[in-house]
């Protein structure tokens, strides 16, 4: 059965039919970034063997275990590094595959032996939480783990799972959807004892993986054009001097410094006086573009630093779960006054205050 989601009267019905097919031992073709995959229930060795016939040979025929959410990873994998935890928390659901050491006493031990041999042939396990869409909807409803194989291209075939592909008639169901605008495959990152290794640069580049796996400090004010951008720029310059690199090299060292505004609109430049004030301190705001502090943006941060009490209140209203990792910039919890609309001297004084408080913040953090 071949179903085009774009023409389906009820996409939810399509998802439920795919779930029933997998639960009954069927093999289903599903759309993913970069093309398609063939999925099977990890509880059915015969289904996994049939799905494996479609695997990409350039991936050593290694399948991916599709998870319902990042929180499921602990049931399957040994405790990854903090960097891997951060990467998974920020990139999942999404086009990222993490190759990790399988947990000896984890759920893999409950799988049929032939399935374990296919899933973890060398002790390494590929995990992924699919991007929001039909694949994730299916995975979250199937009663049991799902294994997926990226589909290998076939010379002479017009597409990954088109009717002219040899063997495609062995699939019980194929779900199709329009190609994504960015039709590159998921990125593959191997979690090694010495750090993260990007083994396939797909939709996430090496720089993006470094940024997503680093420690994120987020300064927050109102409009993200004065106080929080000044704090971000000054923090980058100060931190870079302390650890002996240039500000643009901080991400490679595992430090991501950002800013946002609880009332900001995206894309506005920093105030001219703010640009001048930080430049006199060896920092730069010339490329700044404001960012709205949404719950998603806030939750990606390891530490949220508010410039005033109203900002801290707004942060906790948007994301109450951040109470343990949100604080004021001022050591005693006072506000940094808003210089917007005032003259250069006021911005200069604001920058001086922020520089002092940032230095004390870094001292508190042991940097």
Tab-separated table of C-alpha atoms in Angstrom:
chain	number	residue	atom	x	y	z
A	1	UNK	CA	0.000	0.000	0.000
A	2	UNK	CA	1.389	3.388	-1.030
A	3	UNK	CA	-0.041	6.483	0.637
A	4	UNK	CA	0.770	10.114	-0.181
A	5	UNK	CA	0.273	12.180	2.963
A	6	UNK	CA	-0.415	15.284	0.908
A	7	UNK	CA	-3.504	13.654	-0.561
A	8	UNK	CA	-4.697	11.836	2.550
A	9	UNK	CA	-8.085	12.863	3.930
A	10	UNK	CA	-6.918	12.232	7.488
A	11	UNK	CA	-3.137	12.023	8.108
A	12	UNK	CA	-3.836	10.690	11.604
A	13	UNK	CA	-5.542	7.663	10.088
A	14	UNK	CA	-2.445	7.039	7.956
A	15	UNK	CA	-0.267	7.143	11.067
A	16	UNK	CA	-2.510	4.661	12.899
A	17	UNK	CA	-2.472	2.286	9.938
A	18	UNK	CA	1.330	2.396	9.864
A	19	UNK	CA	1.431	1.727	13.616
A	20	UNK	CA	-0.838	-1.294	13.212
A	21	UNK	CA	1.262	-2.586	10.320
A	22	UNK	CA	4.508	-2.381	12.325
A	23	UNK	CA	2.925	-3.930	15.409
A	24	UNK	CA	1.779	-6.894	13.297
A	25	UNK	CA	5.258	-7.525	11.878
A	26	UNK	CA	5.007	-5.437	8.727
A	27	UNK	CA	7.811	-3.415	7.152
A	28	UNK	CA	7.008	0.229	6.350
A	29	UNK	CA	8.712	2.830	4.182
A	30	UNK	CA	8.725	6.282	5.801
A	31	UNK	CA	9.905	9.752	4.681
A	32	UNK	CA	12.906	11.249	6.487
A	33	UNK	CA	15.481	13.979	5.893
A	34	UNK	CA	17.529	13.151	2.840
A	35	UNK	CA	15.077	10.643	1.401
A	36	UNK	CA	13.424	7.658	3.033
A	37	UNK	CA	13.888	4.890	5.566
A	38	UNK	CA	12.480	1.406	6.006
A	39	UNK	CA	11.212	0.688	9.513
A	40	UNK	CA	10.363	-2.469	11.436
A	41	UNK	CA	9.502	-3.475	14.974
A	42	UNK	CA	12.644	-4.310	16.950
A	43	UNK	CA	10.694	-7.161	18.545
A	44	UNK	CA	10.371	-9.030	15.239
A	45	UNK	CA	13.643	-10.504	13.857
A	46	UNK	CA	12.078	-11.474	10.505
A	47	UNK	CA	10.804	-7.927	9.924
A	48	UNK	CA	14.195	-6.455	10.836
A	49	UNK	CA	15.918	-8.835	8.424
A	50	UNK	CA	13.595	-7.781	5.606
A	51	UNK	CA	14.090	-4.081	6.359
A	52	UNK	CA	17.849	-4.542	6.423
A	53	UNK	CA	17.846	-5.481	2.732
A	54	UNK	CA	17.235	-1.792	1.956
A	55	UNK	CA	20.077	-0.419	4.116
A	56	UNK	CA	22.684	1.968	2.797
A	57	UNK	CA	25.934	0.031	2.291
A	58	UNK	CA	28.015	3.130	3.080
A	59	UNK	CA	26.699	3.067	6.674
A	60	UNK	CA	27.845	-0.504	7.313
A	61	UNK	CA	24.139	-1.357	7.209
A	62	UNK	CA	23.883	0.048	10.767
A	63	UNK	CA	20.252	0.751	11.669
A	64	UNK	CA	19.002	3.553	13.851
A	65	UNK	CA	16.859	3.015	16.925
A	66	UNK	CA	14.069	5.581	16.767
A	67	UNK	CA	13.213	7.055	20.177
A	68	UNK	CA	10.054	8.785	21.320
A	69	UNK	CA	12.037	11.486	23.114
A	70	UNK	CA	15.507	12.355	24.404
A	71	UNK	CA	14.576	11.050	27.854
A	72	UNK	CA	14.415	7.497	26.448
A	73	UNK	CA	18.122	7.438	25.586
A	74	UNK	CA	19.156	6.473	29.139
A	75	UNK	CA	17.281	3.169	28.789
A	76	UNK	CA	19.493	2.131	25.872
A	77	UNK	CA	22.869	3.855	26.127
A	78	UNK	CA	25.635	4.208	28.658
A	79	UNK	CA	25.736	7.623	30.297
A	80	UNK	CA	27.025	9.966	27.586
A	81	UNK	CA	29.140	13.024	28.196
A	82	UNK	CA	27.656	16.326	29.332
A	83	UNK	CA	28.306	17.697	25.839
A	84	UNK	CA	26.313	14.836	24.304
A	85	UNK	CA	23.491	15.405	26.801
A	86	UNK	CA	23.334	19.069	25.820
A	87	UNK	CA	23.427	18.234	22.118
A	88	UNK	CA	20.591	15.723	22.426
A	89	UNK	CA	18.481	18.053	24.554
A	90	UNK	CA	18.786	20.875	22.027
A	91	UNK	CA	18.729	18.982	18.726
A	92	UNK	CA	16.043	16.356	19.424
A	93	UNK	CA	13.487	15.939	17.972
A	94	UNK	CA	15.474	16.699	14.858
A	95	UNK	CA	17.894	15.582	12.148
A	96	UNK	CA	20.594	14.232	14.447
A	97	UNK	CA	21.807	10.650	14.952
A	98	UNK	CA	23.964	9.953	18.011
A	99	UNK	CA	26.183	6.879	17.941
A	100	UNK	CA	26.811	5.884	21.564
A	101	UNK	CA	28.049	2.932	23.589
A	102	UNK	CA	25.192	0.499	24.224
A	103	UNK	CA	24.213	-0.034	27.843
A	104	UNK	CA	24.973	-3.601	28.899
A	105	UNK	CA	22.035	-3.762	31.321
A	106	UNK	CA	19.748	-1.612	29.185
A	107	UNK	CA	16.757	-2.456	27.051
A	108	UNK	CA	18.934	-3.890	24.282
A	109	UNK	CA	19.336	-6.979	26.503
A	110	UNK	CA	15.604	-7.642	26.135
A	111	UNK	CA	15.651	-7.677	22.331
A	112	UNK	CA	15.782	-10.929	20.344
A	113	UNK	CA	19.376	-12.071	19.746
A	114	UNK	CA	19.283	-11.651	15.935
A	115	UNK	CA	18.009	-8.096	16.370
A	116	UNK	CA	20.769	-7.236	18.868
A	117	UNK	CA	23.351	-8.522	16.389
A	118	UNK	CA	22.014	-6.139	13.748
A	119	UNK	CA	21.445	-3.163	16.048
A	120	UNK	CA	24.741	-3.260	17.992
A	121	UNK	CA	27.225	-5.328	15.959
A	122	UNK	CA	30.232	-3.664	17.616
A	123	UNK	CA	28.860	-2.404	20.925
A	124	UNK	CA	27.857	0.940	19.411
A	125	UNK	CA	24.241	1.970	19.083
A	126	UNK	CA	22.735	4.640	16.783
A	127	UNK	CA	19.921	6.661	18.387
A	128	UNK	CA	17.627	9.282	16.937
A	129	UNK	CA	14.454	11.164	17.854
A	130	UNK	CA	12.852	11.877	14.460
A	131	UNK	CA	11.918	15.408	13.462
A	132	UNK	CA	8.321	16.382	14.228
A	133	UNK	CA	6.093	14.792	11.588
A	134	UNK	CA	4.650	11.439	10.573
A	135	UNK	CA	7.693	9.360	11.528
A	136	UNK	CA	7.762	10.685	15.082
A	137	UNK	CA	3.982	10.273	15.332
A	138	UNK	CA	4.327	6.618	14.333
A	139	UNK	CA	7.223	5.931	16.701
A	140	UNK	CA	5.362	7.406	19.664
A	141	UNK	CA	2.407	5.081	19.116
A	142	UNK	CA	4.068	1.763	18.239
A	143	UNK	CA	3.992	-0.642	21.226
A	144	UNK	CA	7.709	-1.353	21.311
A	145	UNK	CA	10.975	-0.018	19.883
A	146	UNK	CA	11.301	0.759	16.174
A	147	UNK	CA	14.408	0.182	14.045
A	148	UNK	CA	14.942	2.152	10.828
A	149	UNK	CA	17.393	1.712	7.951
A	150	UNK	CA	18.219	4.605	5.669
A	151	UNK	CA	17.350	3.506	2.149
A	152	UNK	CA	20.225	2.775	-0.185
A	153	UNK	CA	20.057	4.367	-3.640
A	154	UNK	CA	19.647	1.989	-6.559
A	155	UNK	CA	21.022	2.736	-10.007
A	156	UNK	CA	18.259	3.041	-12.560
A	157	UNK	CA	15.522	3.658	-10.013
A	158	UNK	CA	13.654	6.954	-10.134
A	159	UNK	CA	13.492	7.357	-6.357
A	160	UNK	CA	14.276	5.784	-2.973
A	161	UNK	CA	11.114	3.667	-2.715
A	162	UNK	CA	9.426	4.080	-6.098
A	163	UNK	CA	7.621	1.219	-7.802
A	164	UNK	CA	10.544	0.542	-10.165
A	165	UNK	CA	12.906	-0.246	-7.311
A	166	UNK	CA	13.767	-3.964	-7.073
A	167	UNK	CA	12.332	-5.557	-3.936
A	168	UNK	CA	9.995	-2.705	-3.071
A	169	UNK	CA	7.014	-5.043	-3.449
A	170	UNK	CA	8.153	-6.779	-0.235
A	171	UNK	CA	7.091	-3.765	1.826
A	172	UNK	CA	3.615	-3.823	3.336
A	173	UNK	CA	3.234	-0.037	3.306
A	174	UNK	CA	4.990	3.054	1.963
A	175	UNK	CA	4.150	6.520	3.249
A	176	UNK	CA	5.267	9.402	1.063
A	177	UNK	CA	5.395	13.140	1.622
A	178	UNK	CA	6.679	16.143	-0.296
A	179	UNK	CA	10.485	16.528	-0.094
A	180	UNK	CA	11.668	18.900	2.599
A	181	UNK	CA	13.119	22.212	1.493
A	182	UNK	CA	16.467	21.172	2.997
A	183	UNK	CA	16.739	17.654	1.658
A	184	UNK	CA	20.073	16.753	3.245
A	185	UNK	CA	20.334	13.735	5.560
A	186	UNK	CA	20.573	13.810	9.321
A	187	UNK	CA	23.969	14.559	10.815
A	188	UNK	CA	25.727	11.672	12.549
A	189	UNK	CA	27.772	12.329	15.698
A	190	UNK	CA	29.781	9.656	17.498
A	191	UNK	CA	30.091	10.101	21.278
A	192	UNK	CA	33.670	9.121	22.123
A	193	UNK	CA	35.492	9.356	25.479
A	194	UNK	CA	37.561	12.266	24.158
A	195	UNK	CA	34.597	14.227	22.823
A	196	UNK	CA	32.106	14.379	19.986
A	197	UNK	CA	33.101	13.402	16.458
A	198	UNK	CA	30.980	14.464	13.498
A	199	UNK	CA	31.107	11.488	11.139
A	200	UNK	CA	28.541	12.808	8.664
A	201	UNK	CA	27.825	16.509	8.210
A	202	UNK	CA	24.173	16.581	7.207
A	203	UNK	CA	21.697	19.233	8.256
A	204	UNK	CA	23.923	20.165	11.230
A	205	UNK	CA	27.401	21.414	10.375
A	206	UNK	CA	30.437	20.904	12.588
A	207	UNK	CA	30.111	24.485	13.862
A	208	UNK	CA	26.431	23.948	14.710
A	209	UNK	CA	27.192	20.714	16.543
A	210	UNK	CA	29.867	22.545	18.557
A	211	UNK	CA	27.429	25.335	19.420
A	212	UNK	CA	24.614	22.960	20.397
A	213	UNK	CA	26.900	20.845	22.575
A	214	UNK	CA	28.587	23.761	24.346
A	215	UNK	CA	27.611	25.454	27.614
A	216	UNK	CA	25.137	28.224	26.727
A	217	UNK	CA	24.945	31.392	28.803
A	218	UNK	CA	22.001	33.596	27.869
A	219	UNK	CA	21.751	37.243	28.955
A	220	UNK	CA	18.181	38.580	28.954
A	221	UNK	CA	16.717	42.095	28.978
A	222	UNK	CA	13.628	43.664	27.361
A	223	UNK	CA	14.297	44.524	23.718
A	224	UNK	CA	17.727	42.884	23.256
A	225	UNK	CA	19.225	46.047	21.771
A	226	UNK	CA	20.971	47.635	24.784
A	227	UNK	CA	21.692	45.879	28.079
A	228	UNK	CA	21.727	42.179	27.230
A	229	UNK	CA	23.713	42.629	23.962
A	230	UNK	CA	26.265	44.710	25.881
A	231	UNK	CA	26.501	41.965	28.511
A	232	UNK	CA	26.881	39.312	25.799
A	233	UNK	CA	29.653	41.196	23.970
A	234	UNK	CA	31.530	42.129	27.142
A	235	UNK	CA	31.251	38.578	28.478
A	236	UNK	CA	32.657	37.164	25.230
A	237	UNK	CA	35.616	39.551	25.298
A	238	UNK	CA	36.318	38.975	29.000
A	239	UNK	CA	35.953	35.203	28.782
A	240	UNK	CA	38.163	35.009	25.697
A	241	UNK	CA	40.930	36.915	27.493
A	242	UNK	CA	40.681	34.624	30.510
A	243	UNK	CA	40.978	31.371	28.574
A	244	UNK	CA	43.407	32.678	25.972
A	245	UNK	CA	41.505	32.704	22.707
A	246	UNK	CA	39.678	35.113	20.418
A	247	UNK	CA	35.947	35.689	20.998
A	248	UNK	CA	35.124	33.830	17.793
A	249	UNK	CA	37.015	30.810	19.167
A	250	UNK	CA	34.850	30.426	22.271
A	251	UNK	CA	32.436	27.958	20.684
A	252	UNK	CA	35.287	25.577	19.863
A	253	UNK	CA	36.251	25.758	23.555
A	254	UNK	CA	32.706	24.788	24.559
A	255	UNK	CA	31.396	28.239	25.517
A	256	UNK	CA	28.363	29.771	23.792
A	257	UNK	CA	27.394	33.269	24.954
A	258	UNK	CA	24.083	34.683	23.702
A	259	UNK	CA	21.455	37.282	24.515
A	260	UNK	CA	17.718	37.690	24.010
A	261	UNK	CA	14.850	39.947	25.018
A	262	UNK	CA	11.529	39.057	26.643
A	263	UNK	CA	9.855	41.805	24.581
A	264	UNK	CA	12.150	41.716	21.572
A	265	UNK	CA	11.361	41.390	17.905
A	266	UNK	CA	13.830	39.312	15.908
A	267	UNK	CA	16.550	40.918	13.813
A	268	UNK	CA	16.969	44.445	15.228
A	269	UNK	CA	20.529	45.863	15.513
A	270	UNK	CA	22.106	46.982	18.758
A	271	UNK	CA	21.706	50.632	19.782
A	272	UNK	CA	24.530	52.780	18.313
A	273	UNK	CA	25.700	53.986	21.727
A	274	UNK	CA	25.814	50.358	22.916
A	275	UNK	CA	27.996	49.435	19.943
A	276	UNK	CA	30.381	52.290	20.784
A	277	UNK	CA	30.509	51.534	24.518
A	278	UNK	CA	31.472	47.868	24.098
A	279	UNK	CA	33.954	48.646	21.319
A	280	UNK	CA	35.979	50.691	23.798
A	281	UNK	CA	36.233	47.495	25.852
A	282	UNK	CA	37.511	45.316	23.032
A	283	UNK	CA	34.108	43.830	22.219
A	284	UNK	CA	31.889	44.029	19.153
A	285	UNK	CA	28.173	44.350	18.499
A	286	UNK	CA	28.345	45.222	14.804
A	287	UNK	CA	26.748	41.948	13.717
A	288	UNK	CA	24.145	41.801	16.506
A	289	UNK	CA	20.550	40.899	15.627
A	290	UNK	CA	17.951	40.837	18.388
A	291	UNK	CA	16.350	37.565	19.445
A	292	UNK	CA	13.037	36.997	21.211
A	293	UNK	CA	13.295	35.021	24.445
A	294	UNK	CA	10.805	32.239	23.735
A	295	UNK	CA	10.462	29.199	26.023
A	296	UNK	CA	12.444	27.158	23.483
A	297	UNK	CA	15.294	29.683	23.390
A	298	UNK	CA	15.354	29.915	27.176
A	299	UNK	CA	15.335	26.156	27.790
A	300	UNK	CA	18.358	25.650	25.546
A	301	UNK	CA	20.453	27.709	27.957
A	302	UNK	CA	22.436	26.192	30.815
A	303	UNK	CA	22.386	29.533	32.636
A	304	UNK	CA	19.986	32.456	32.087
A	305	UNK	CA	21.253	35.804	33.399
A	306	UNK	CA	18.694	38.577	33.814
A	307	UNK	CA	19.634	42.257	33.708
A	308	UNK	CA	16.682	43.304	35.883
A	309	UNK	CA	14.165	41.721	38.222
A	310	UNK	CA	11.313	42.116	35.723
A	311	UNK	CA	13.325	40.079	33.224
A	312	UNK	CA	13.903	37.282	35.718
A	313	UNK	CA	10.172	37.233	36.501
A	314	UNK	CA	9.338	37.089	32.791
A	315	UNK	CA	11.813	34.246	32.234
A	316	UNK	CA	10.252	32.169	35.007
A	317	UNK	CA	6.752	32.920	33.722
A	318	UNK	CA	7.764	31.645	30.281
A	319	UNK	CA	9.715	28.644	31.585
A	320	UNK	CA	9.096	27.893	35.288
A	321	UNK	CA	11.397	24.862	35.124
A	322	UNK	CA	14.391	27.210	34.771
A	323	UNK	CA	14.230	28.345	38.401
A	324	UNK	CA	17.388	26.393	39.216
A	325	UNK	CA	19.449	27.867	36.406
A	326	UNK	CA	18.322	31.495	36.197
A	327	UNK	CA	19.833	34.387	38.161
A	328	UNK	CA	20.420	38.127	38.165
A	329	UNK	CA	23.586	39.612	36.712
A	330	UNK	CA	24.046	41.983	39.646
A	331	UNK	CA	25.711	40.041	42.499
A	332	UNK	CA	23.214	41.402	45.035
A	333	UNK	CA	20.209	41.087	42.760
A	334	UNK	CA	19.759	44.751	41.843
A	335	UNK	CA	18.678	45.989	38.405
A	336	UNK	CA	21.000	47.304	35.738
A	337	UNK	CA	19.205	50.500	34.699
A	338	UNK	CA	17.944	50.744	31.120
A	339	UNK	CA	19.939	53.340	29.124
A	340	UNK	CA	17.641	53.339	26.096
A	341	UNK	CA	17.050	56.804	24.685
A	342	UNK	CA	19.740	58.400	26.875
A	343	UNK	CA	23.095	59.869	25.915
A	344	UNK	CA	26.508	58.306	25.325
A	345	UNK	CA	27.690	58.948	28.884
A	346	UNK	CA	24.843	56.873	30.327
A	347	UNK	CA	25.673	53.975	27.983
A	348	UNK	CA	29.299	54.253	29.010
A	349	UNK	CA	28.358	53.985	32.683
A	350	UNK	CA	26.052	51.028	31.934
A	351	UNK	CA	28.878	49.264	30.115
A	352	UNK	CA	31.221	49.897	33.043
A	353	UNK	CA	28.712	48.377	35.477
A	354	UNK	CA	28.086	45.373	33.245
A	355	UNK	CA	31.820	44.779	32.839
A	356	UNK	CA	32.242	44.722	36.627
A	357	UNK	CA	29.300	42.362	37.165
A	358	UNK	CA	30.351	40.038	34.330
A	359	UNK	CA	33.819	39.701	35.864
A	360	UNK	CA	32.253	38.731	39.184
A	361	UNK	CA	29.900	36.305	37.417
A	362	UNK	CA	32.832	34.563	35.756
A	363	UNK	CA	34.606	34.413	39.113
A	364	UNK	CA	31.507	32.757	40.608
A	365	UNK	CA	31.463	30.255	37.747
A	366	UNK	CA	35.136	29.461	38.244
A	367	UNK	CA	36.217	30.608	34.790
